[in-house]
mmCIF file of C-alpha atoms in Angstrom:
data_model
loop_
_atom_site.group_PDB
_atom_site.id
_atom_site.type_symbol
_atom_site.label_atom_id
_atom_site.label_comp_id
_atom_site.label_asym_id
_atom_site.label_seq_id
_atom_site.Cartn_x
_atom_site.Cartn_y
_atom_site.Cartn_z
ATOM 1 C CA LEU A 1170 23.241 31.660 39.814
ATOM 2 C CA ILE A 1171 20.131 33.646 40.723
ATOM 3 C CA ILE A 1172 18.839 36.364 38.420
ATOM 4 C CA GLU A 1173 16.647 38.659 40.489
ATOM 5 C CA ASP A 1174 14.773 40.267 37.585
ATOM 6 C CA ALA A 1175 14.186 37.020 35.666
ATOM 7 C CA VAL A 1176 10.671 36.662 34.238
ATOM 8 C CA GLU A 1177 8.771 33.994 32.360
ATOM 9 C CA THR A 1178 7.467 34.845 28.902
ATOM 10 C CA ARG A 1179 4.764 32.924 27.068
ATOM 11 C CA ARG A 1180 5.202 33.254 23.314
ATOM 12 C CA GLU A 1181 1.894 31.869 22.101
ATOM 13 C CA ALA A 1182 2.170 33.622 18.722
ATOM 14 C CA SER A 1183 5.847 32.862 18.093
ATOM 15 C CA ILE A 1184 7.789 30.135 16.297
ATOM 16 C CA THR A 1185 10.786 28.883 18.271
ATOM 17 C CA TYR A 1186 13.496 27.010 16.378
ATOM 18 C CA SER A 1187 16.534 24.971 17.395
ATOM 19 C CA ALA A 1188 20.158 25.307 16.423
ATOM 20 C CA LYS A 1189 21.205 24.159 12.964
ATOM 21 C CA SER A 1190 22.468 20.623 12.564
ATOM 22 C CA ASN A 1191 25.422 19.604 10.421
ATOM 23 C CA PRO A 1192 24.624 16.277 8.698
ATOM 24 C CA ASN A 1193 28.349 15.497 8.588
ATOM 25 C CA SER A 1194 28.736 15.938 12.326
ATOM 26 C CA SER A 1195 28.126 13.350 15.013
ATOM 27 C CA LYS A 1196 26.520 16.044 17.154
ATOM 28 C CA ILE A 1197 22.811 16.630 16.602
ATOM 29 C CA ASN A 1198 21.549 20.095 17.520
ATOM 30 C CA TYR A 1199 17.852 19.729 16.834
ATOM 31 C CA SER A 1200 17.156 19.765 20.573
ATOM 32 C CA SER A 1201 19.510 22.702 21.307
ATOM 33 C CA PHE A 1202 17.519 25.871 22.023
ATOM 34 C CA ASN A 1203 19.766 28.810 22.931
ATOM 35 C CA LEU A 1204 17.495 31.669 24.001
ATOM 36 C CA THR A 1205 20.392 34.126 24.039
ATOM 37 C CA LEU A 1206 20.376 33.929 20.229
ATOM 38 C CA SER A 1207 16.727 35.079 20.070
ATOM 39 C CA ASN A 1208 15.793 31.841 18.340
ATOM 40 C CA PHE A 1209 12.168 32.734 17.726
ATOM 41 C CA LYS A 1210 9.991 34.411 15.133
ATOM 42 C CA ASP A 1211 7.214 36.601 16.518
ATOM 43 C CA LEU A 1212 3.923 36.813 14.644
ATOM 44 C CA GLN A 1213 1.195 39.349 15.400
ATOM 45 C CA GLU A 1214 -0.379 38.507 18.764
ATOM 46 C CA GLU A 1215 -3.613 40.340 17.905
ATOM 47 C CA PHE A 1216 -4.550 37.411 15.646
ATOM 48 C CA GLY A 1217 -4.414 34.912 18.502
ATOM 49 C CA ASP A 1218 -2.385 31.850 19.359
ATOM 50 C CA ILE A 1219 -0.674 29.695 16.763
ATOM 51 C CA ASN A 1220 -3.036 26.774 16.195
ATOM 52 C CA TYR A 1221 -1.322 24.830 13.426
ATOM 53 C CA MET A 1222 1.906 24.743 11.391
ATOM 54 C CA CYS A 1223 3.003 22.643 8.437
ATOM 55 C CA ASN A 1224 5.609 22.456 5.704
ATOM 56 C CA ILE A 1225 4.633 23.859 2.301
ATOM 57 C CA SER A 1226 7.415 23.443 -0.272
ATOM 58 C CA GLY A 1227 10.070 24.140 2.354
ATOM 59 C CA ASP A 1228 8.295 27.101 3.927
ATOM 60 C CA VAL A 1229 6.184 27.233 7.091
ATOM 61 C CA PHE A 1230 2.432 27.759 6.741
ATOM 62 C CA VAL A 1231 1.016 29.034 10.030
ATOM 63 C CA ILE A 1232 -2.618 29.186 11.086
ATOM 64 C CA GLN A 1233 -3.445 31.388 14.064
ATOM 65 C CA SER A 1234 -6.872 31.753 15.619
ATOM 66 C CA ASP A 1235 -7.861 34.507 13.179
ATOM 67 C CA LYS A 1236 -5.121 34.799 10.562
ATOM 68 C CA CYS A 1237 -2.950 32.784 8.169
ATOM 69 C CA THR A 1238 0.714 33.456 7.456
ATOM 70 C CA LEU A 1239 3.400 31.965 5.229
ATOM 71 C CA VAL A 1240 6.895 32.183 6.710
ATOM 72 C CA PRO A 1241 9.764 31.509 4.257
ATOM 73 C CA ALA A 1242 12.600 29.311 5.501
ATOM 74 C CA SER A 1243 16.178 30.583 4.977
ATOM 75 C CA LYS A 1244 14.967 33.171 2.485
ATOM 76 C CA THR A 1245 13.026 36.425 2.289
ATOM 77 C CA GLN A 1246 10.417 37.437 -0.265
ATOM 78 C CA PHE A 1247 10.083 41.060 -1.389
ATOM 79 C CA SER A 1248 7.184 42.555 -3.346
ATOM 80 C CA ASP A 1249 7.350 45.705 -5.463
ATOM 81 C CA VAL A 1250 4.573 48.215 -6.134
ATOM 82 C CA GLN A 1251 3.439 46.197 -9.157
ATOM 83 C CA GLY A 1252 3.036 43.028 -7.090
ATOM 84 C CA ALA A 1253 6.043 41.184 -8.506
ATOM 85 C CA ASN A 1254 7.843 38.970 -5.977
ATOM 86 C CA THR A 1255 11.596 38.585 -5.579
ATOM 87 C CA VAL A 1256 13.097 35.851 -3.404
ATOM 88 C CA VAL A 1257 16.569 36.271 -1.909
ATOM 89 C CA ALA A 1258 18.581 33.983 0.357
ATOM 90 C CA SER A 1259 18.765 34.845 4.044
ATOM 91 C CA LYS A 1260 21.050 33.813 6.899
ATOM 92 C CA SER A 1261 18.087 33.880 9.254
ATOM 93 C CA PRO A 1262 16.281 30.524 9.607
ATOM 94 C CA LEU A 1263 12.933 32.262 9.129
ATOM 95 C CA GLY A 1264 12.463 35.218 6.775
ATOM 96 C CA GLN A 1265 9.907 38.007 6.501
ATOM 97 C CA GLU A 1266 6.426 36.559 6.769
ATOM 98 C CA ARG A 1267 3.596 37.016 4.291
ATOM 99 C CA VAL A 1268 0.303 37.690 6.045
ATOM 100 C CA PHE A 1269 -2.794 36.831 4.019
ATOM 101 C CA ALA A 1270 -5.576 39.393 3.877
ATOM 102 C CA GLY A 1271 -8.927 38.838 5.523
ATOM 103 C CA ARG A 1272 -9.992 37.128 8.712
ATOM 104 C CA SER A 1273 -9.453 33.396 8.689
ATOM 105 C CA GLY A 1274 -7.899 30.778 10.941
ATOM 106 C CA CYS A 1275 -8.674 27.739 13.078
ATOM 107 C CA ASP A 1276 -10.542 29.585 15.846
ATOM 108 C CA ASN A 1277 -8.616 27.453 18.383
ATOM 109 C CA ASN A 1278 -9.652 24.205 16.704
ATOM 110 C CA PRO A 1279 -6.350 22.921 15.288
ATOM 111 C CA GLU A 1280 -7.964 19.503 14.868
ATOM 112 C CA SER A 1281 -9.915 20.917 11.907
ATOM 113 C CA ALA A 1282 -6.742 21.483 9.849
ATOM 114 C CA VAL A 1283 -5.816 18.850 7.273
ATOM 115 C CA GLN A 1284 -2.939 19.043 4.817
ATOM 116 C CA VAL A 1285 -3.469 17.370 1.464
ATOM 117 C CA GLY A 1286 -0.387 17.792 -0.683
ATOM 118 C CA SER A 1287 0.196 21.539 -1.004
ATOM 119 C CA TYR A 1288 -3.359 22.340 0.100
ATOM 120 C CA VAL A 1289 -4.438 22.924 3.705
ATOM 121 C CA TYR A 1290 -8.107 22.749 4.714
ATOM 122 C CA PHE A 1291 -9.406 24.215 7.986
ATOM 123 C CA ALA A 1292 -12.527 25.663 9.597
ATOM 124 C CA HIS A 1293 -13.430 28.729 11.657
ATOM 125 C CA LYS A 1294 -16.526 27.971 13.719
ATOM 126 C CA SER A 1295 -17.180 31.551 14.908
ATOM 127 C CA LEU A 1296 -17.231 32.782 11.311
ATOM 128 C CA GLY A 1297 -19.182 29.719 10.196
ATOM 129 C CA LYS A 1298 -16.756 29.252 7.307
ATOM 130 C CA VAL A 1299 -14.416 26.650 5.825
ATOM 131 C CA PHE A 1300 -11.151 27.662 4.173
ATOM 132 C CA ARG A 1301 -8.475 26.186 1.959
ATOM 133 C CA PHE A 1302 -4.923 27.408 1.505
ATOM 134 C CA ASN A 1303 -3.777 27.195 -2.097
ATOM 135 C CA PRO A 1304 -0.115 28.187 -2.661
ATOM 136 C CA SER A 1305 -0.961 29.817 -5.973
ATOM 137 C CA LYS A 1306 -4.134 31.615 -4.821
ATOM 138 C CA GLY A 1307 -3.696 32.156 -1.097
ATOM 139 C CA VAL A 1308 -6.479 31.547 1.420
ATOM 140 C CA GLU A 1309 -9.833 30.736 -0.189
ATOM 141 C CA GLU A 1310 -13.246 30.524 1.456
ATOM 142 C CA ILE A 1311 -14.482 27.266 -0.027
ATOM 143 C CA SER A 1312 -17.687 27.069 2.020
ATOM 144 C CA GLU A 1313 -19.140 29.880 -0.081
ATOM 145 C CA GLN A 1314 -19.151 27.589 -3.105
ATOM 146 C CA GLY A 1315 -22.703 26.398 -2.669
ATOM 147 C CA MET A 1316 -22.523 25.354 1.013
ATOM 148 C CA ALA A 1317 -22.381 28.658 2.914
ATOM 149 C CA SER A 1318 -25.696 28.248 4.719
ATOM 150 C CA PHE A 1319 -25.031 24.591 5.543
ATOM 151 C CA PHE A 1320 -21.753 25.253 7.358
ATOM 152 C CA ARG A 1321 -23.020 28.479 8.928
ATOM 153 C CA ASP A 1322 -25.984 26.645 10.454
ATOM 154 C CA LEU A 1323 -23.805 23.671 11.421
ATOM 155 C CA PHE A 1324 -21.445 25.791 13.527
ATOM 156 C CA LYS A 1325 -24.207 28.024 14.898
ATOM 157 C CA ARG A 1326 -26.123 24.996 16.131
ATOM 158 C CA ALA A 1327 -23.023 23.612 17.832
ATOM 159 C CA MET A 1328 -22.032 26.864 19.527
ATOM 160 C CA ALA A 1329 -25.548 27.270 20.894
ATOM 161 C CA THR A 1330 -24.871 24.250 23.131
ATOM 162 C CA SER A 1331 -21.560 25.634 24.419
ATOM 163 C CA GLN A 1332 -21.089 26.438 28.096
ATOM 164 C CA ASN A 1333 -17.815 28.284 27.477
ATOM 165 C CA ILE A 1334 -17.620 31.969 26.544
ATOM 166 C CA ASN A 1335 -15.038 31.187 23.848
ATOM 167 C CA HIS A 1336 -16.779 27.960 22.752
ATOM 168 C CA GLU A 1337 -13.679 25.945 23.670
ATOM 169 C CA ASP A 1338 -15.842 22.915 24.498
ATOM 170 C CA ILE A 1339 -16.823 22.559 20.826
ATOM 171 C CA ARG A 1340 -14.541 20.315 18.769
ATOM 172 C CA VAL A 1341 -14.250 20.609 15.009
ATOM 173 C CA VAL A 1342 -12.456 17.536 13.660
ATOM 174 C CA GLY A 1343 -11.223 17.539 10.073
ATOM 175 C CA GLY A 1344 -10.350 14.619 7.824
ATOM 176 C CA PHE A 1345 -9.874 13.797 4.155
ATOM 177 C CA ASP A 1346 -11.318 10.978 2.085
ATOM 178 C CA PRO A 1347 -8.818 10.278 -0.740
ATOM 179 C CA VAL A 1348 -11.265 7.993 -2.543
ATOM 180 C CA GLN A 1349 -13.989 10.631 -2.818
ATOM 181 C CA ASP A 1350 -11.458 13.510 -2.844
ATOM 182 C CA GLU A 1351 -13.490 15.089 -0.051
ATOM 183 C CA TYR A 1352 -12.638 17.201 2.989
ATOM 184 C CA LEU A 1353 -14.757 16.064 5.933
ATOM 185 C CA LEU A 1354 -15.705 17.921 9.115
ATOM 186 C CA THR A 1355 -17.206 16.408 12.241
ATOM 187 C CA VAL A 1356 -18.510 18.879 14.825
ATOM 188 C CA LEU A 1357 -18.849 17.549 18.358
ATOM 189 C CA TYR A 1358 -21.241 19.495 20.553
ATOM 190 C CA ASN A 1359 -20.992 20.135 24.259
ATOM 191 C CA THR A 1360 -23.022 17.208 25.643
ATOM 192 C CA THR A 1361 -24.701 16.236 28.869
ATOM 193 C CA TYR A 1362 -25.310 12.742 30.203
ATOM 194 C CA GLU A 1363 -28.952 12.971 29.135
ATOM 195 C CA GLU A 1364 -28.054 13.542 25.491
ATOM 196 C CA SER A 1365 -27.372 10.675 23.141
ATOM 197 C CA LEU A 1366 -24.143 10.525 21.144
ATOM 198 C CA ASP A 1367 -25.942 10.725 17.802
ATOM 199 C CA GLU A 1368 -27.594 13.994 18.777
ATOM 200 C CA SER A 1369 -24.278 15.641 19.709
ATOM 201 C CA ILE A 1370 -22.398 15.040 16.449
ATOM 202 C CA ASP A 1371 -22.838 16.645 13.028
ATOM 203 C CA THR A 1372 -20.760 15.853 9.964
ATOM 204 C CA GLY A 1373 -20.379 17.839 6.763
ATOM 205 C CA GLY A 1374 -18.218 17.425 3.674
ATOM 206 C CA TYR A 1375 -16.806 19.499 0.849
ATOM 207 C CA THR A 1376 -15.790 18.536 -2.654
ATOM 208 C CA GLU A 1377 -15.188 20.655 -5.735
ATOM 209 C CA GLU A 1378 -18.589 19.459 -6.982
ATOM 210 C CA SER A 1379 -20.505 20.759 -3.926
ATOM 211 C CA THR A 1380 -23.159 23.132 -5.268
ATOM 212 C CA GLU A 1381 -26.110 23.080 -2.865
ATOM 213 C CA ASP A 1382 -26.736 26.053 -0.574
#
């Protein structure tokens, strides 16, 4: 069968999901993707590609290049004029998304995102900021808590070495130290053969006690 007007679509800001699976059935449908059922959830493309997704209490937390969104699973959340939220069940696998205010995201560095329990830490190098998603408070800029200038200079110094217009050759690697309860960032510069490894790597950390700026 040849479809003359068939086209290829790249959904870089969409979540595609498989068919539901019945645990009592011998047939597993997790790998069944029927496009005729429109099995995808489109987010706003203006905020860039989806960089990272994770499970937060059964819902999907999504980080795009410049925006964060919480997508409820099998339910929809409504808000009234007073800000009160009402959650209702939904037949759709993914309900109406909640888009968090302000510019934030991974800036195409998904390796910076780290989930610690219900918290998600991540960095945006172009903004020179570090963020944390808190389910009860939303997206918080944690770098402003005494370390704004440190992280701003750290990312600015790295991007100055970039040879790519979008700074895609700069890696921002996140990690978490459970002993020190500290979110760690390692920024790898664009290097040349003449540069030593030590000169092309910077590391910074954040804890609740960080106060220097």
